[in-house]
PDB file of C-alpha atoms in Angstrom:
ATOM      1  CA  MET C 554      13.651 -16.223 -15.314  1.00  0.00           C
ATOM      2  CA  SER C 555      10.495 -14.228 -16.256  1.00  0.00           C
ATOM      3  CA  ALA C 556      10.233 -10.740 -15.076  1.00  0.00           C
ATOM      4  CA  ALA C 557       7.723 -11.742 -12.476  1.00  0.00           C
ATOM      5  CA  ALA C 558       9.646 -14.620 -11.273  1.00  0.00           C
ATOM      6  CA  ALA C 559      12.798 -12.709 -10.581  1.00  0.00           C
ATOM      7  CA  SER C 560      12.896 -11.094  -7.218  1.00  0.00           C
ATOM      8  CA  THR C 561      12.260  -7.398  -7.077  1.00  0.00           C
ATOM      9  CA  VAL C 562      13.218  -7.088  -3.367  1.00  0.00           C
ATOM     10  CA  ASP C 563      15.616  -4.282  -2.474  1.00  0.00           C
ATOM     11  CA  ALA C 564      17.539  -5.759   0.744  1.00  0.00           C
ATOM     12  CA  ALA C 565      18.298  -2.179   1.950  1.00  0.00           C
ATOM     13  CA  GLU C 566      14.771  -1.068   1.935  1.00  0.00           C
ATOM     14  CA  VAL C 567      13.607  -4.332   3.664  1.00  0.00           C
ATOM     15  CA  ALA C 568      16.191  -3.700   6.371  1.00  0.00           C
ATOM     16  CA  LYS C 569      14.724  -0.137   7.150  1.00  0.00           C
ATOM     17  CA  PHE C 570      11.352  -1.530   7.907  1.00  0.00           C
ATOM     18  CA  GLU C 571      12.643  -4.593   9.694  1.00  0.00           C
ATOM     19  CA  ALA C 572      14.343  -2.250  12.142  1.00  0.00           C
ATOM     20  CA  MET C 573      10.958  -0.522  12.851  1.00  0.00           C
ATOM     21  CA  ALA C 574       8.869  -3.770  12.913  1.00  0.00           C
ATOM     22  CA  ALA C 575       8.038  -3.730  16.639  1.00  0.00           C
ATOM     23  CA  GLU C 576       6.383  -0.187  16.340  1.00  0.00           C
ATOM     24  CA  TRP C 577       3.702  -0.927  13.778  1.00  0.00           C
ATOM     25  CA  TRP C 578       0.768  -0.545  16.245  1.00  0.00           C
ATOM     26  CA  ASP C 579       2.196   2.484  18.257  1.00  0.00           C
ATOM     27  CA  VAL C 580      -0.057   5.211  17.051  1.00  0.00           C
ATOM     28  CA  ASN C 581       2.597   7.773  18.161  1.00  0.00           C
ATOM     29  CA  GLY C 582       5.628   5.712  16.935  1.00  0.00           C
ATOM     30  CA  LYS C 583       7.555   5.637  13.736  1.00  0.00           C
ATOM     31  CA  PHE C 584       4.508   4.701  11.795  1.00  0.00           C
ATOM     32  CA  LYS C 585       2.386   7.676  13.090  1.00  0.00           C
ATOM     33  CA  PRO C 586       1.926   9.112   9.561  1.00  0.00           C
ATOM     34  CA  LEU C 587       0.393   5.785   8.317  1.00  0.00           C
ATOM     35  CA  HIS C 588      -1.993   5.662  11.290  1.00  0.00           C
ATOM     36  CA  MET C 589      -3.183   9.158  10.498  1.00  0.00           C
ATOM     37  CA  LEU C 590      -3.438   8.341   6.780  1.00  0.00           C
ATOM     38  CA  ASN C 591      -5.173   4.979   7.323  1.00  0.00           C
ATOM     39  CA  PRO C 592      -8.811   6.061   7.742  1.00  0.00           C
ATOM     40  CA  THR C 593      -8.594   7.889   4.285  1.00  0.00           C
ATOM     41  CA  ARG C 594      -6.628   5.010   2.615  1.00  0.00           C
ATOM     42  CA  LEU C 595      -9.349   2.749   3.794  1.00  0.00           C
ATOM     43  CA  ASP C 596     -12.339   4.951   2.578  1.00  0.00           C
ATOM     44  CA  TYR C 597     -10.664   4.870  -0.941  1.00  0.00           C
ATOM     45  CA  ILE C 598      -9.957   1.204  -0.825  1.00  0.00           C
ATOM     46  CA  THR C 599     -13.307  -0.036   0.488  1.00  0.00           C
ATOM     47  CA  SER C 600     -15.221   2.351  -1.972  1.00  0.00           C
ATOM     48  CA  GLN C 601     -13.337   1.048  -4.951  1.00  0.00           C
ATOM     49  CA  ILE C 602     -13.829  -2.723  -3.878  1.00  0.00           C
ATOM     50  CA  ALA C 603     -17.553  -2.056  -3.312  1.00  0.00           C
ATOM     51  CA  ALA C 604     -17.986  -0.501  -6.693  1.00  0.00           C
ATOM     52  CA  GLU C 605     -15.916  -3.146  -8.496  1.00  0.00           C
ATOM     53  CA  PHE C 606     -17.681  -5.984  -7.116  1.00  0.00           C
ATOM     54  CA  GLY C 607     -21.140  -4.615  -6.324  1.00  0.00           C
ATOM     55  CA  ARG C 608     -20.965  -4.768  -2.589  1.00  0.00           C
ATOM     56  CA  ASP C 609     -22.948  -2.816   0.007  1.00  0.00           C
ATOM     57  CA  LEU C 610     -20.560  -1.462   2.606  1.00  0.00           C
ATOM     58  CA  LYS C 611     -23.706  -0.893   5.082  1.00  0.00           C
ATOM     59  CA  GLY C 612     -24.301  -4.627   5.066  1.00  0.00           C
ATOM     60  CA  GLU C 613     -22.929  -7.278   7.311  1.00  0.00           C
ATOM     61  CA  ALA C 614     -19.597  -8.754   6.096  1.00  0.00           C
ATOM     62  CA  PRO C 615     -19.659  -6.878   2.801  1.00  0.00           C
ATOM     63  CA  PHE C 616     -16.522  -8.323   1.485  1.00  0.00           C
ATOM     64  CA  ALA C 617     -17.340 -11.950   2.298  1.00  0.00           C
ATOM     65  CA  GLY C 618     -16.291 -14.344  -0.392  1.00  0.00           C
ATOM     66  CA  LEU C 619     -13.560 -12.073  -1.712  1.00  0.00           C
ATOM     67  CA  ARG C 620      -9.850 -13.064  -1.368  1.00  0.00           C
ATOM     68  CA  ILE C 621      -7.663  -9.996  -0.948  1.00  0.00           C
ATOM     69  CA  LEU C 622      -3.906  -9.892  -0.892  1.00  0.00           C
ATOM     70  CA  ASP C 623      -2.229  -7.170   1.250  1.00  0.00           C
ATOM     71  CA  ILE C 624       1.355  -7.243  -0.331  1.00  0.00           C
ATOM     72  CA  GLY C 625       3.843  -5.360   1.797  1.00  0.00           C
ATOM     73  CA  CYS C 626       1.457  -5.759   4.672  1.00  0.00           C
ATOM     74  CA  GLY C 627       3.775  -4.539   7.565  1.00  0.00           C
ATOM     75  CA  GLY C 628       2.055  -4.898  10.977  1.00  0.00           C
ATOM     76  CA  GLY C 629      -1.303  -5.484   9.338  1.00  0.00           C
ATOM     77  CA  LEU C 630      -2.869  -1.936   9.420  1.00  0.00           C
ATOM     78  CA  LEU C 631      -4.892  -2.676   6.282  1.00  0.00           C
ATOM     79  CA  ALA C 632      -5.187  -6.438   6.490  1.00  0.00           C
ATOM     80  CA  GLU C 633      -7.170  -6.170   9.744  1.00  0.00           C
ATOM     81  CA  PRO C 634      -9.976  -3.900   8.420  1.00  0.00           C
ATOM     82  CA  MET C 635     -10.371  -6.047   5.420  1.00  0.00           C
ATOM     83  CA  ALA C 636     -10.784  -9.241   7.442  1.00  0.00           C
ATOM     84  CA  ARG C 637     -13.313  -7.282   9.702  1.00  0.00           C
ATOM     85  CA  LEU C 638     -15.312  -6.686   6.620  1.00  0.00           C
ATOM     86  CA  GLY C 639     -15.464 -10.436   5.858  1.00  0.00           C
ATOM     87  CA  ALA C 640     -12.624 -10.975   3.244  1.00  0.00           C
ATOM     88  CA  ASP C 641     -10.428 -14.006   3.186  1.00  0.00           C
ATOM     89  CA  VAL C 642      -7.204 -12.005   3.627  1.00  0.00           C
ATOM     90  CA  VAL C 643      -3.454 -12.852   2.950  1.00  0.00           C
ATOM     91  CA  GLY C 644      -0.785 -10.488   4.282  1.00  0.00           C
ATOM     92  CA  ALA C 645       2.636 -10.910   2.646  1.00  0.00           C
ATOM     93  CA  ASP C 646       5.735  -9.004   3.455  1.00  0.00           C
ATOM     94  CA  ALA C 647       9.416  -9.407   2.529  1.00  0.00           C
ATOM     95  CA  ALA C 648      10.599  -8.044   5.883  1.00  0.00           C
ATOM     96  CA  GLU C 649      10.491 -11.211   7.938  1.00  0.00           C
ATOM     97  CA  ARG C 650      10.261  -9.488  11.427  1.00  0.00           C
ATOM     98  CA  ASN C 651       6.907  -7.747  10.314  1.00  0.00           C
ATOM     99  CA  ILE C 652       5.219 -11.191  10.223  1.00  0.00           C
ATOM    100  CA  PRO C 653       5.112 -12.119  13.944  1.00  0.00           C
ATOM    101  CA  VAL C 654       4.144  -8.593  14.838  1.00  0.00           C
ATOM    102  CA  ALA C 655       1.151  -8.876  12.450  1.00  0.00           C
ATOM    103  CA  GLN C 656       0.323 -12.432  13.610  1.00  0.00           C
ATOM    104  CA  LEU C 657       0.188 -11.537  17.220  1.00  0.00           C
ATOM    105  CA  HIS C 658      -1.904  -8.445  16.849  1.00  0.00           C
ATOM    106  CA  ALA C 659      -4.411 -10.238  14.693  1.00  0.00           C
ATOM    107  CA  GLU C 660      -4.635 -13.106  17.306  1.00  0.00           C
ATOM    108  CA  GLN C 661      -5.121 -10.531  20.030  1.00  0.00           C
ATOM    109  CA  SER C 662      -7.849  -8.778  17.777  1.00  0.00           C
ATOM    110  CA  GLY C 663      -9.770 -12.263  17.329  1.00  0.00           C
ATOM    111  CA  LEU C 664      -8.938 -12.162  13.491  1.00  0.00           C
ATOM    112  CA  GLU C 665      -8.023 -14.940  11.234  1.00  0.00           C
ATOM    113  CA  ILE C 666      -5.205 -13.623   8.734  1.00  0.00           C
ATOM    114  CA  ASP C 667      -2.873 -15.663   6.733  1.00  0.00           C
ATOM    115  CA  TYR C 668       0.341 -13.763   7.254  1.00  0.00           C
ATOM    116  CA  ARG C 669       3.418 -14.962   5.065  1.00  0.00           C
ATOM    117  CA  HIS C 670       6.943 -14.012   4.813  1.00  0.00           C
ATOM    118  CA  THR C 671       7.180 -13.929   1.034  1.00  0.00           C
ATOM    119  CA  THR C 672       7.204 -11.862  -2.076  1.00  0.00           C
ATOM    120  CA  ALA C 673       4.788 -10.995  -4.932  1.00  0.00           C
ATOM    121  CA  GLU C 674       7.035 -12.923  -7.311  1.00  0.00           C
ATOM    122  CA  ALA C 675       7.030 -16.113  -5.354  1.00  0.00           C
ATOM    123  CA  MET C 676       3.329 -16.023  -4.881  1.00  0.00           C
ATOM    124  CA  ALA C 677       2.785 -15.455  -8.455  1.00  0.00           C
ATOM    125  CA  ALA C 678       5.158 -18.501  -9.468  1.00  0.00           C
ATOM    126  CA  ASP C 679       3.040 -20.561  -7.027  1.00  0.00           C
ATOM    127  CA  GLY C 680       0.016 -19.663  -8.975  1.00  0.00           C
ATOM    128  CA  GLU C 681      -1.819 -17.738  -6.198  1.00  0.00           C
ATOM    129  CA  GLN C 682      -4.958 -15.694  -7.332  1.00  0.00           C
ATOM    130  CA  PHE C 683      -6.892 -13.023  -5.736  1.00  0.00           C
ATOM    131  CA  ASP C 684      -9.794 -10.774  -6.380  1.00  0.00           C
ATOM    132  CA  VAL C 685      -7.951  -7.788  -4.892  1.00  0.00           C
ATOM    133  CA  VAL C 686      -4.406  -6.826  -4.474  1.00  0.00           C
ATOM    134  CA  LEU C 687      -3.713  -3.891  -2.065  1.00  0.00           C
ATOM    135  CA  ASN C 688      -0.363  -2.571  -3.113  1.00  0.00           C
ATOM    136  CA  MET C 689       0.091   0.364  -0.841  1.00  0.00           C
ATOM    137  CA  GLU C 690       3.310   2.347  -0.363  1.00  0.00           C
ATOM    138  CA  VAL C 691       5.422  -0.499  -1.837  1.00  0.00           C
ATOM    139  CA  VAL C 692       6.349   0.221  -5.387  1.00  0.00           C
ATOM    140  CA  GLU C 693       8.719   2.980  -4.548  1.00  0.00           C
ATOM    141  CA  HIS C 694      10.745   0.485  -2.440  1.00  0.00           C
ATOM    142  CA  VAL C 695      11.340  -2.139  -4.887  1.00  0.00           C
ATOM    143  CA  ALA C 696      14.241  -2.656  -7.242  1.00  0.00           C
ATOM    144  CA  ASP C 697      12.328  -3.109 -10.427  1.00  0.00           C
ATOM    145  CA  PRO C 698       8.833  -1.463 -10.427  1.00  0.00           C
ATOM    146  CA  LEU C 699       7.733  -2.954 -13.717  1.00  0.00           C
ATOM    147  CA  ALA C 700       8.609  -6.466 -12.805  1.00  0.00           C
ATOM    148  CA  TYR C 701       6.992  -6.103  -9.364  1.00  0.00           C
ATOM    149  CA  LEU C 702       3.724  -4.758 -10.781  1.00  0.00           C
ATOM    150  CA  THR C 703       3.782  -7.544 -13.365  1.00  0.00           C
ATOM    151  CA  ALA C 704       3.760  -9.951 -10.505  1.00  0.00           C
ATOM    152  CA  CYS C 705       0.962  -8.104  -8.704  1.00  0.00           C
ATOM    153  CA  GLN C 706      -0.942  -8.439 -12.225  1.00  0.00           C
ATOM    154  CA  GLN C 707      -0.484 -12.170 -12.411  1.00  0.00           C
ATOM    155  CA  LEU C 708      -1.612 -12.415  -8.807  1.00  0.00           C
ATOM    156  CA  LEU C 709      -5.080 -11.042  -9.833  1.00  0.00           C
ATOM    157  CA  LYS C 710      -7.984 -13.142 -11.136  1.00  0.00           C
ATOM    158  CA  PRO C 711      -9.646 -11.934 -14.429  1.00  0.00           C
ATOM    159  CA  GLY C 712     -11.925  -9.022 -13.276  1.00  0.00           C
ATOM    160  CA  GLY C 713      -9.646  -8.432 -10.274  1.00  0.00           C
ATOM    161  CA  LEU C 714      -8.827  -4.968  -8.812  1.00  0.00           C
ATOM    162  CA  MET C 715      -5.375  -3.570  -7.788  1.00  0.00           C
ATOM    163  CA  VAL C 716      -5.269  -0.538  -5.446  1.00  0.00           C
ATOM    164  CA  CYS C 717      -1.776   0.893  -5.658  1.00  0.00           C
ATOM    165  CA  SER C 718      -0.541   4.116  -3.719  1.00  0.00           C
ATOM    166  CA  THR C 719       3.028   5.833  -3.812  1.00  0.00           C
ATOM    167  CA  LEU C 720       4.631   9.324  -3.931  1.00  0.00           C
ATOM    168  CA  ASN C 721       4.943  11.579  -6.663  1.00  0.00           C
ATOM    169  CA  ARG C 722       8.375  12.932  -7.696  1.00  0.00           C
ATOM    170  CA  ASN C 723       8.789  16.684  -7.856  1.00  0.00           C
ATOM    171  CA  PRO C 724      10.285  19.493  -5.674  1.00  0.00           C
ATOM    172  CA  LYS C 725       7.006  19.655  -3.506  1.00  0.00           C
ATOM    173  CA  SER C 726       7.190  15.885  -2.782  1.00  0.00           C
ATOM    174  CA  TYR C 727      10.782  16.420  -1.817  1.00  0.00           C
ATOM    175  CA  LEU C 728       9.972  19.181   0.616  1.00  0.00           C
ATOM    176  CA  MET C 729       7.049  17.383   2.223  1.00  0.00           C
ATOM    177  CA  ALA C 730       7.962  13.669   2.200  1.00  0.00           C
ATOM    178  CA  ILE C 731      11.612  14.004   2.839  1.00  0.00           C
ATOM    179  CA  ILE C 732      12.518  17.333   4.435  1.00  0.00           C
ATOM    180  CA  GLY C 733       9.236  17.737   6.197  1.00  0.00           C
ATOM    181  CA  ALA C 734       8.408  14.192   7.379  1.00  0.00           C
ATOM    182  CA  GLU C 735      11.718  12.955   8.016  1.00  0.00           C
ATOM    183  CA  HIS C 736      13.779  15.897   9.026  1.00  0.00           C
ATOM    184  CA  VAL C 737      11.442  18.592  10.521  1.00  0.00           C
ATOM    185  CA  MET C 738       8.402  16.568  11.737  1.00  0.00           C
ATOM    186  CA  ARG C 739      10.545  13.567  12.415  1.00  0.00           C
ATOM    187  CA  TRP C 740       7.464  11.387  11.629  1.00  0.00           C
ATOM    188  CA  LEU C 741       9.703   8.935   9.781  1.00  0.00           C
ATOM    189  CA  PRO C 742      13.443   7.777  10.353  1.00  0.00           C
ATOM    190  CA  LYS C 743      15.929   9.730   8.029  1.00  0.00           C
ATOM    191  CA  GLY C 744      16.516   7.681   4.992  1.00  0.00           C
ATOM    192  CA  THR C 745      13.166   6.019   4.888  1.00  0.00           C
ATOM    193  CA  HIS C 746      12.335   7.176   1.512  1.00  0.00           C
ATOM    194  CA  GLU C 747      14.632   7.766  -1.542  1.00  0.00           C
ATOM    195  CA  TRP C 748      13.164  10.714  -3.672  1.00  0.00           C
ATOM    196  CA  SER C 749      14.731   9.306  -6.784  1.00  0.00           C
ATOM    197  CA  LYS C 750      12.590   6.291  -6.370  1.00  0.00           C
ATOM    198  CA  PHE C 751       9.303   8.241  -6.265  1.00  0.00           C
ATOM    199  CA  ILE C 752       7.086   7.712  -9.300  1.00  0.00           C
ATOM    200  CA  THR C 753       4.932  10.481 -11.180  1.00  0.00           C
ATOM    201  CA  PRO C 754       1.415   9.569 -11.721  1.00  0.00           C
ATOM    202  CA  ASP C 755       1.635   9.337 -15.421  1.00  0.00           C
ATOM    203  CA  GLU C 756       4.780   7.044 -14.938  1.00  0.00           C
ATOM    204  CA  LEU C 757       2.585   4.764 -12.886  1.00  0.00           C
ATOM    205  CA  PHE C 758      -0.078   4.516 -15.073  1.00  0.00           C
ATOM    206  CA  GLU C 759       2.081   3.526 -17.952  1.00  0.00           C
ATOM    207  CA  LEU C 760       3.842   1.021 -15.656  1.00  0.00           C
ATOM    208  CA  ILE C 761       0.474  -0.346 -14.801  1.00  0.00           C
ATOM    209  CA  ARG C 762      -0.454  -0.643 -18.428  1.00  0.00           C
ATOM    210  CA  GLN C 763       2.830  -2.175 -19.255  1.00  0.00           C
ATOM    211  CA  ALA C 764       2.327  -4.854 -16.623  1.00  0.00           C
ATOM    212  CA  GLY C 765      -1.217  -5.882 -18.292  1.00  0.00           C
ATOM    213  CA  LEU C 766      -3.671  -3.792 -16.151  1.00  0.00           C
ATOM    214  CA  ASP C 767      -6.166  -1.119 -17.076  1.00  0.00           C
ATOM    215  CA  PRO C 768      -5.880   1.990 -14.920  1.00  0.00           C
ATOM    216  CA  VAL C 769      -9.468   3.394 -13.873  1.00  0.00           C
ATOM    217  CA  ASP C 770      -8.857   5.880 -11.333  1.00  0.00           C
ATOM    218  CA  ARG C 771      -6.424   8.168  -9.453  1.00  0.00           C
ATOM    219  CA  LYS C 772      -6.635  10.591  -6.518  1.00  0.00           C
ATOM    220  CA  GLY C 773      -4.401  12.520  -4.332  1.00  0.00           C
ATOM    221  CA  PHE C 774      -4.046  12.069  -0.513  1.00  0.00           C
ATOM    222  CA  ILE C 775      -3.854  15.620   0.758  1.00  0.00           C
ATOM    223  CA  PHE C 776      -2.840  16.609   4.279  1.00  0.00           C
ATOM    224  CA  ASN C 777      -4.517  19.624   5.924  1.00  0.00           C
ATOM    225  CA  PRO C 778      -2.135  21.221   8.643  1.00  0.00           C
ATOM    226  CA  VAL C 779      -4.825  23.187  10.122  1.00  0.00           C
ATOM    227  CA  LEU C 780      -7.256  20.396  10.865  1.00  0.00           C
ATOM    228  CA  TRP C 781      -4.332  17.853  11.121  1.00  0.00           C
ATOM    229  CA  THR C 782      -6.372  15.405   8.857  1.00  0.00           C
ATOM    230  CA  TRP C 783      -5.874  13.716   5.571  1.00  0.00           C
ATOM    231  CA  GLY C 784      -8.462  13.707   2.665  1.00  0.00           C
ATOM    232  CA  LEU C 785      -8.818  12.803  -0.893  1.00  0.00           C
ATOM    233  CA  SER C 786      -8.502  15.019  -4.026  1.00  0.00           C
ATOM    234  CA  ASP C 787      -9.286  14.710  -7.585  1.00  0.00           C
ATOM    235  CA  ARG C 788      -6.915  17.439  -8.673  1.00  0.00           C
ATOM    236  CA  ASP C 789      -4.120  17.490  -6.308  1.00  0.00           C
ATOM    237  CA  LEU C 790      -1.724  14.448  -6.820  1.00  0.00           C
ATOM    238  CA  SER C 791       1.321  16.419  -6.029  1.00  0.00           C
ATOM    239  CA  VAL C 792       2.773  14.343  -3.101  1.00  0.00           C
ATOM    240  CA  ASN C 793       0.826  11.265  -1.953  1.00  0.00           C
ATOM    241  CA  TYR C 794      -1.773   9.456  -4.401  1.00  0.00           C
ATOM    242  CA  VAL C 795      -3.561   6.388  -4.997  1.00  0.00           C
ATOM    243  CA  THR C 796      -4.634   4.505  -8.155  1.00  0.00           C
ATOM    244  CA  ALA C 797      -7.219   1.671  -8.977  1.00  0.00           C
ATOM    245  CA  SER C 798      -6.626  -0.673 -11.952  1.00  0.00           C
ATOM    246  CA  VAL C 799      -8.378  -3.626 -13.348  1.00  0.00           C
ATOM    247  CA  LYS C 800      -7.440  -6.869 -14.840  1.00  0.00           C
ATOM    248  CA  ARG C 801     -10.055  -7.373 -17.716  1.00  0.00           C
ATOM    249  CA  ALA C 802     -11.731 -10.517 -17.913  1.00  0.00           C
TER     250      ALA C 802
END
């Protein structure tokens, strides 16, 4: 089997998120950190898509005609805004229990989103193609990051865009993401993340290149404990960060 066809799913990681599936849309529940971060994630994602495809975010349905995959979609926190912007959205997740939660919320919100219990590798093997792949906070949970990113690359049309976020690996990220978020603030259940699986920005850029994509941007997600808000930084990628890469036509 090719690297992209072999499954990169880590069963233990999937089980963690299956156990929390019912709480995806509880803004004060176990996914509170994602709800807090989501506006900043969306600002970055929408600006990158608009720039790559020449779209005006102030226009009506600016992403109309774009096919977007949200891989590791969870309960649909990113898939729903993409659908509201006019995109044809597929949400895929290896955790089966996430899918009915996402489907129900989309139905209640009056949105049509194609949610599937599947993997990037399976979709690539089926020849699926997308203009954009959103790959947010997933790569640190897979068994083989390079094989997984290769599958994501195969899912992109020539000229397509991948937005990928993850966590840096250094003492600060251990303090903030493991000790702070899981043990002190209790924003996440203990054991949600494994620090050894975190990936430095340089390592991720190299993996993205090896997978066949060209990295074009990276920024840090930074938390302001005074204002209790997230923002973007060109310089501080020390904990959470996001990248953009393209598949050359």
